[in-house]
XYZ file of C-alpha atoms in Angstrom:
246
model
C 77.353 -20.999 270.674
C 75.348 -22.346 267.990
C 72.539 -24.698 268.856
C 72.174 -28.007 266.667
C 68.377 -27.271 266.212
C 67.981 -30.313 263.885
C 68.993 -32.433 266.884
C 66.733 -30.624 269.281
C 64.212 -31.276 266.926
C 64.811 -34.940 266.573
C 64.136 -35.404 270.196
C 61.224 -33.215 270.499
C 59.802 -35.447 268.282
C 60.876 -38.617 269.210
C 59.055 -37.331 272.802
C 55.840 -36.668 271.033
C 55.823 -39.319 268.943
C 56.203 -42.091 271.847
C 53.771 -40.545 274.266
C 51.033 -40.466 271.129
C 52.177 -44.779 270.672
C 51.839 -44.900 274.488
C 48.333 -43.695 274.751
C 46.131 -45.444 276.571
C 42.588 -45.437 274.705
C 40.151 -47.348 276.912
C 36.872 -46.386 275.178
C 35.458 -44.511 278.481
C 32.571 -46.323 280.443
C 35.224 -48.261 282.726
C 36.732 -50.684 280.008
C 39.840 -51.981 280.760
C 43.119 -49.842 279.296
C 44.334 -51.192 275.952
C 47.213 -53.535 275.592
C 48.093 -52.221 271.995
C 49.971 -49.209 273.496
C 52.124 -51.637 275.442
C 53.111 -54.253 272.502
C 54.099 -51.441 270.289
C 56.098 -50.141 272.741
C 58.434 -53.256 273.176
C 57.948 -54.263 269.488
C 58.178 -51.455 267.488
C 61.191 -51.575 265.089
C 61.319 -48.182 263.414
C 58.924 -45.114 262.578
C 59.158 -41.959 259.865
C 56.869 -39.899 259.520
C 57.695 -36.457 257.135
C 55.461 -34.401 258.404
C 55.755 -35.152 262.171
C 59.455 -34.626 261.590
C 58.715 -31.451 260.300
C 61.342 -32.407 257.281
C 61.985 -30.045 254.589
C 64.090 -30.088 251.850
C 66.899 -27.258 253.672
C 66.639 -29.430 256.710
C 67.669 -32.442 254.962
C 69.990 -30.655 252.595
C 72.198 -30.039 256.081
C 70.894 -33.884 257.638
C 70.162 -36.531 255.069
C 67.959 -38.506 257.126
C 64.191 -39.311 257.861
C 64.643 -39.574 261.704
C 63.208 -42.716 263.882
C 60.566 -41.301 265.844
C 60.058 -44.504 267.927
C 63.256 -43.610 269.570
C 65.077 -46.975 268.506
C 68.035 -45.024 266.764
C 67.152 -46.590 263.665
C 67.479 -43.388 260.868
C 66.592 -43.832 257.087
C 69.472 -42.209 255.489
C 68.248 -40.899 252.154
C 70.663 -41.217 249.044
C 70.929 -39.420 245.710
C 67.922 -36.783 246.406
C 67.855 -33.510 245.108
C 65.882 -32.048 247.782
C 63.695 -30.146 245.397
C 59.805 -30.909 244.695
C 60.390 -34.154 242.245
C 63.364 -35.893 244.407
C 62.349 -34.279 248.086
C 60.131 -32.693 250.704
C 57.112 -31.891 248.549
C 53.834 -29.267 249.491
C 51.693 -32.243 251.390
C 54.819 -33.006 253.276
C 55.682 -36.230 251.664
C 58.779 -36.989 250.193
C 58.635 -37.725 246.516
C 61.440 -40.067 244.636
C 62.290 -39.361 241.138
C 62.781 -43.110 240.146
C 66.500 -42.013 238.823
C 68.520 -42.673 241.440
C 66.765 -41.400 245.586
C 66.712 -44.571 247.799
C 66.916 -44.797 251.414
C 68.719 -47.573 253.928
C 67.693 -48.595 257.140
C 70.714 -47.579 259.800
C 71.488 -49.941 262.735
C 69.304 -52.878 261.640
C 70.582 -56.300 260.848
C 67.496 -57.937 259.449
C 64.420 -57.166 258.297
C 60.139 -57.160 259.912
C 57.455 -58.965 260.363
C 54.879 -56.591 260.240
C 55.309 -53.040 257.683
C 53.146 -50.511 257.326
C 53.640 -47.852 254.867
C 51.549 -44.681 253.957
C 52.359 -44.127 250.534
C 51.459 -43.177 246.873
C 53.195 -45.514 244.062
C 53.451 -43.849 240.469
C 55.041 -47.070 239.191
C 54.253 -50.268 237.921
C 57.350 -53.026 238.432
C 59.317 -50.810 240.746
C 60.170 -51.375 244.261
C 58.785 -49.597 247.583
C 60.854 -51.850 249.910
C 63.106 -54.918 249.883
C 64.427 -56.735 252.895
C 64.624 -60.382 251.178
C 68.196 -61.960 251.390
C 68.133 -64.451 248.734
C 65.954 -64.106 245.424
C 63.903 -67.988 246.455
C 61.490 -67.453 249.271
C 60.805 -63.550 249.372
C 60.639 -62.342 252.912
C 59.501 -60.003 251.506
C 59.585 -56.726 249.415
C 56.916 -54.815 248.112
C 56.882 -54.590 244.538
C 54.506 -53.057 242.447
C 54.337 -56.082 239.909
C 51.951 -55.189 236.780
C 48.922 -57.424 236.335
C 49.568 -59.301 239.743
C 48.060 -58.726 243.389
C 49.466 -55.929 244.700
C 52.376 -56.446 246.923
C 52.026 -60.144 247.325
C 54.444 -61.742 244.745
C 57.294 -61.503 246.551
C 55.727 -61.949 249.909
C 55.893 -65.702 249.760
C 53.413 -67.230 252.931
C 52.770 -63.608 253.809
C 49.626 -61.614 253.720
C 49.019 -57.871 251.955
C 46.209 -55.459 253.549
C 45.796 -51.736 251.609
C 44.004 -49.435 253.648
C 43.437 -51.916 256.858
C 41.653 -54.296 254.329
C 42.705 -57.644 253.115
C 43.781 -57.945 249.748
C 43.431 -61.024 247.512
C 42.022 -59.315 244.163
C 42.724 -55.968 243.637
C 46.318 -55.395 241.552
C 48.946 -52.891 241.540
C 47.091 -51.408 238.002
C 44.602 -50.832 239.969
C 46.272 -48.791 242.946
C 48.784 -46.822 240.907
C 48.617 -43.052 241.289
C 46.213 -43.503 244.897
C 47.763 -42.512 248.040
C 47.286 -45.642 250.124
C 48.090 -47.617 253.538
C 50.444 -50.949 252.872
C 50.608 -53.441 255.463
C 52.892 -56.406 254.971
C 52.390 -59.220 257.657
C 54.827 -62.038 257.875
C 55.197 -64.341 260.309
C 58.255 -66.261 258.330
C 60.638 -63.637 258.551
C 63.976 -64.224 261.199
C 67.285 -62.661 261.444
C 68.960 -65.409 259.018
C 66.047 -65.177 256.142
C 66.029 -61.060 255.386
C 68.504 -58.415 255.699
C 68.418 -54.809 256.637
C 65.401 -52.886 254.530
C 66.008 -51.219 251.502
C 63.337 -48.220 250.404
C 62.348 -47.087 247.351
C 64.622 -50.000 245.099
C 65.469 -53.300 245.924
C 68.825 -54.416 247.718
C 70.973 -55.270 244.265
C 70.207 -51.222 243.193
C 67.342 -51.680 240.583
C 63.603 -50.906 240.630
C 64.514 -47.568 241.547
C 60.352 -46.533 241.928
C 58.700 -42.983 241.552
C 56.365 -42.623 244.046
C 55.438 -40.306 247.034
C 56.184 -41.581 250.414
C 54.644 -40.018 253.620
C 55.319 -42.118 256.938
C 56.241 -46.068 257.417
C 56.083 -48.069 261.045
C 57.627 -51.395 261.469
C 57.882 -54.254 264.527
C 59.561 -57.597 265.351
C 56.421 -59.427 266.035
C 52.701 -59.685 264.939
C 50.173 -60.186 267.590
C 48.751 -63.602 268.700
C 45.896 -64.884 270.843
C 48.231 -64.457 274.203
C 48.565 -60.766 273.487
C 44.941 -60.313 274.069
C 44.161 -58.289 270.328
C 44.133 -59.448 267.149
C 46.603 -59.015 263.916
C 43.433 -56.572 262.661
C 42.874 -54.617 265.782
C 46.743 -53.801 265.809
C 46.193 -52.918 262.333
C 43.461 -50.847 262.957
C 44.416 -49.130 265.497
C 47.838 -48.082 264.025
C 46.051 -46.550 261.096
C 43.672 -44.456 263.010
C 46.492 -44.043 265.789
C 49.559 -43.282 264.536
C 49.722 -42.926 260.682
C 46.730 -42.405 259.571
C 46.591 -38.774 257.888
């Protein structure tokens, strides 16, 4: 009998990657466990991550997908890819996008996020990383590399853009072309009738098809408030050095 080791794999990881978001880091001495374990757990809306997958480009030659690692069910199927070093898998495990026609859609997801975080490097200017907006008015949101502009911000209309776990109100996508970075898109605005299910790598109509290299992206359903006992920049701090950081 032959055993569907891509499937095996997918839950091997799925295991490993929920026990690492349930970790409990209390910072010794007797402190109190952290409560950031716990909200991600019940708010998380999807995770990829390439290299914890262990995706290369003969795996995903048989499987098309970047698997959900948060266990939700919620697979990136990957379109149009070549699985080769330009439009795949590539050496430092991230998968690049050749701008001509790879995008990726969000299975089993109605609407979009409130909070995205995405490790990746953008070798575009006016392209799109990621569009969940569902009309072209109020832009909740997508993250669009817009020349001469803040980066990411245009089209996240009462939203907030941090690169790297740092606010960003000056520096533009010019500037951060060609760097491997950390997006993080917060916006409280976004509900179920407002966005639709996520687009990567284009925006929903087909266009803005983006070159770029992407390595992992986390979502959830909620952003952190006073009652939850952490802040929006501990969560965001502690999912970089937790979870994607690399």
């Amino acid at each position: 009998m032959k055993v569907n080791t891509i499937s095996l794999n997918s839950v091997r990881l799925n295991t490993i990657a929920l026990n690492h978001i349930g970790e409990i880091r209390s910072g010794g001495g007797g402190s109190k466990p952290s409560p950031i374990p716990q909200w991600i757990r019940e708010h998380v809306v999807f995770y990829y991550d390439v290299k914890k997958q262990g995706a290369t480009n003969e795996t995903l030659k048989e499987s098309a997908y970047l698997q959900d690692l948060s266990g939700k069910g919620r697979r990136m199927k990957l379109f149009n890819f070549l699985f080769s070093e330009q439009s795949g898998v590539t050496e430092d495990y991230s998968l690049a996008t050749d701008s001509i026609g790879d995008y990726g859609l969000v299975e089993n997801l109605s609407s979009g996020v409130k909070m995205l975080f995405m490790t990746v490097n953008p070798m575009m200017l006016n392209a799109a990383l990621y569009d969940q907006r569902a009309t072209s008015g109020w832009h909740l949101f997508s993250v669009i590399t817009e020349s001469n502009k803040v980066a990411y911000n245009a089209y996240n209309t009462k939203g907030k853009t941090y690169i790297n776990g740092v606010l960003n109100e000056s520096r533009t996508s010019n500037e951060l072309q060609n760097e491997k970075q950390i997006i993080t898109i917060v916006n409280s605005e976004v509900n179920e009738t407002n966005s639709l299910p996520p687009n990567f790598f284009r925006i929903r109509g087909g266009g803005l098809r983006i070159k770029c290299a992407f390595y992992n992206s986390i979502a959830f359903n909620s952003i952190p408030t006073e009652a939850d006992g952490f802040t929006e920049q501990e969560l965001i701090d502690y999912v970089i050095t937790n979870i994607i950081g690399q």
